Amino acid sequence: MTDTLVVAATAPQQADRARLLRYVQLALLVIAAGAIFPMLYLRQVYQGTMLHAMDISEVQLGVLYSLLGTAFMFSYLPSGWIADRLSPRFLISFSLIGTGLLGLVYATLPPYATLVWIFVGFGITCGLTFWAALLKRVRMIALADEQGRFFGVLDGGRGLVEASLATVAIALFAWTVNHGQSEATGLRHVIHLYAF
């Protein structure tokens, strides 16, 4: 009788622990989704600084973003196939580490030829190996009656993470420039923030 009571008492605790684990995993996925993409789109806020610091033209910057878009276009289709064959945890980890490492090279403000490879690399790490794996992992951790809620939290939370990081990045950039350092140094700090 005592064993039955112990088992009955631990079942709700195990269910609560499993629920907490699912929500912690969702929070980590939201942070990953909100943190991986902003570095790719620094042009939206820092275009003038990027052109000057990297010594590239608007046309060259446009080519870089065209390459990124092309890489995304060609990588999204096979990304689902890859996500079905490899562990989403592995793919997400690979994507985050790969994007971070590319970001560290990006922060050196390299020459245009290197930027071409960085942007193609971003297309692979964020398009081919990240997005489909992210969606699959969210679907895996959500129960049948939680799918809509989990995907809603993913989308809304991702925006919140992006906005929070953008606020910190702008403040860091402004602080750097206001303390006598160059805009290029401020851009490096912003890229480092997103890379890490």
Coordinates of C-alpha atoms in Angstrom, one line a residue, residues 87 176 187 195:
S87 CA 19.2 15.0 -35.0
T176 CA 31.8 52.9 -28.2
L187 CA 30.6 47.7 -35.6
A195 CA 28.5 36.1 -32.6

